[in-house]
Amino acid sequence: MTDAPTTDGHVHSDPFRVAPRDTFVDGAALFPGDTGVLPMKLRQALVRLLKGPYVDGGRDEKLWATLLDNQQILRSRLSELFLSLQLDHERKIAVLRPVDPEVIGGGARSSILRQQRALSRVETIVLLRLRLLLDRHATAQTEPTITREEISELVAHYQPSGQQDALRDADVVNRTITKLLARQLLLATGIDDTFSISQALPLALPFENIGDIPAQIEALMAAGADETGTEPLLELAETDDDGDGDAQGETTPAGAVDAGPGVASGLSKPRAELIEDQLRGEGAGPASTAEAEPTTTDETKEAAK
């Protein structure tokens, strides 16, 4: 706050001037009319976070270092937008999550910048299986990849016996892959129809114990009357590829799920064993935990009720 001298020689504070709350010293303007105080690299970091769906520190070490070194001011700026910053130090992943509208009062949902959308049951099951596969690859220290054929086998495996529809399932697989690529939960590789599983996936569907996932899938399959799977913790805002036809062909009648392995004969032996173990629910161990703020599985468990 600047004090103004008066004609009587005394200095009085100007009651109409408000000192900035920032701990940063105002820098040079970056463009005409610029009233911001953050340096260029912090503004760029904010833009990257807001563009989403996440920041991968393994791919951008400089940006990751900027986030770590400036967490306080970045969290402050994001709080103004009802967003919280979540960091997974182990995987070097940073994501934004909207605050719970219920926490900030009624009618606040319209104030939330980034609304989360629920996944369909099929999308949830695919993500849960990818989560298992990612953990298995981490244990084996191999590249976490999956093919379109393997995703198709996963989808077909959870269709009730006698109700398989090849055309419908192919459409479901295509739309699911398109959405996961758009959210960067699957990443393109140099090989056609082969995808890398994102390290951000554990933040989308966190589990304290990987062994809980098969039971979660069984519960989702039993909830046949509900089109919805679960609300992921990673932001999955609606994009142009989301339409009203999401639920088409994705309704799964209630009933028991065939627990057989159902592994495609065309899979290579190591990959077939990984997928087969997943379908049997074997080999699951405790998940690695993030060094970030604790997360819960309330969103995923709610869908299973």
Tab-separated table of C-alpha atoms in Angstrom, residues 135-136 208-212 281-288:
chain	number	residue	atom	x	y	z
A	135	ASP	CA	0.314	-52.602	-12.544
A	136	ARG	CA	1.374	-55.964	-13.971
A	208	GLU	CA	-5.495	-48.693	-2.324
A	209	ASN	CA	-5.322	-52.371	-3.238
A	210	ILE	CA	-5.346	-53.635	-6.816
A	211	GLY	CA	-6.984	-56.833	-5.575
A	212	ASP	CA	-10.218	-54.882	-5.064
A	281	GLY	CA	-8.255	-61.762	-10.936
A	282	GLU	CA	-4.912	-63.366	-10.067
A	283	GLY	CA	-1.558	-61.819	-9.368
A	284	ALA	CA	-2.966	-58.625	-7.959
A	285	GLY	CA	-0.938	-56.943	-5.272
A	286	PRO	CA	-1.072	-53.668	-3.438
A	287	ALA	CA	-1.014	-50.627	-5.647
A	288	SER	CA	1.793	-48.149	-5.392
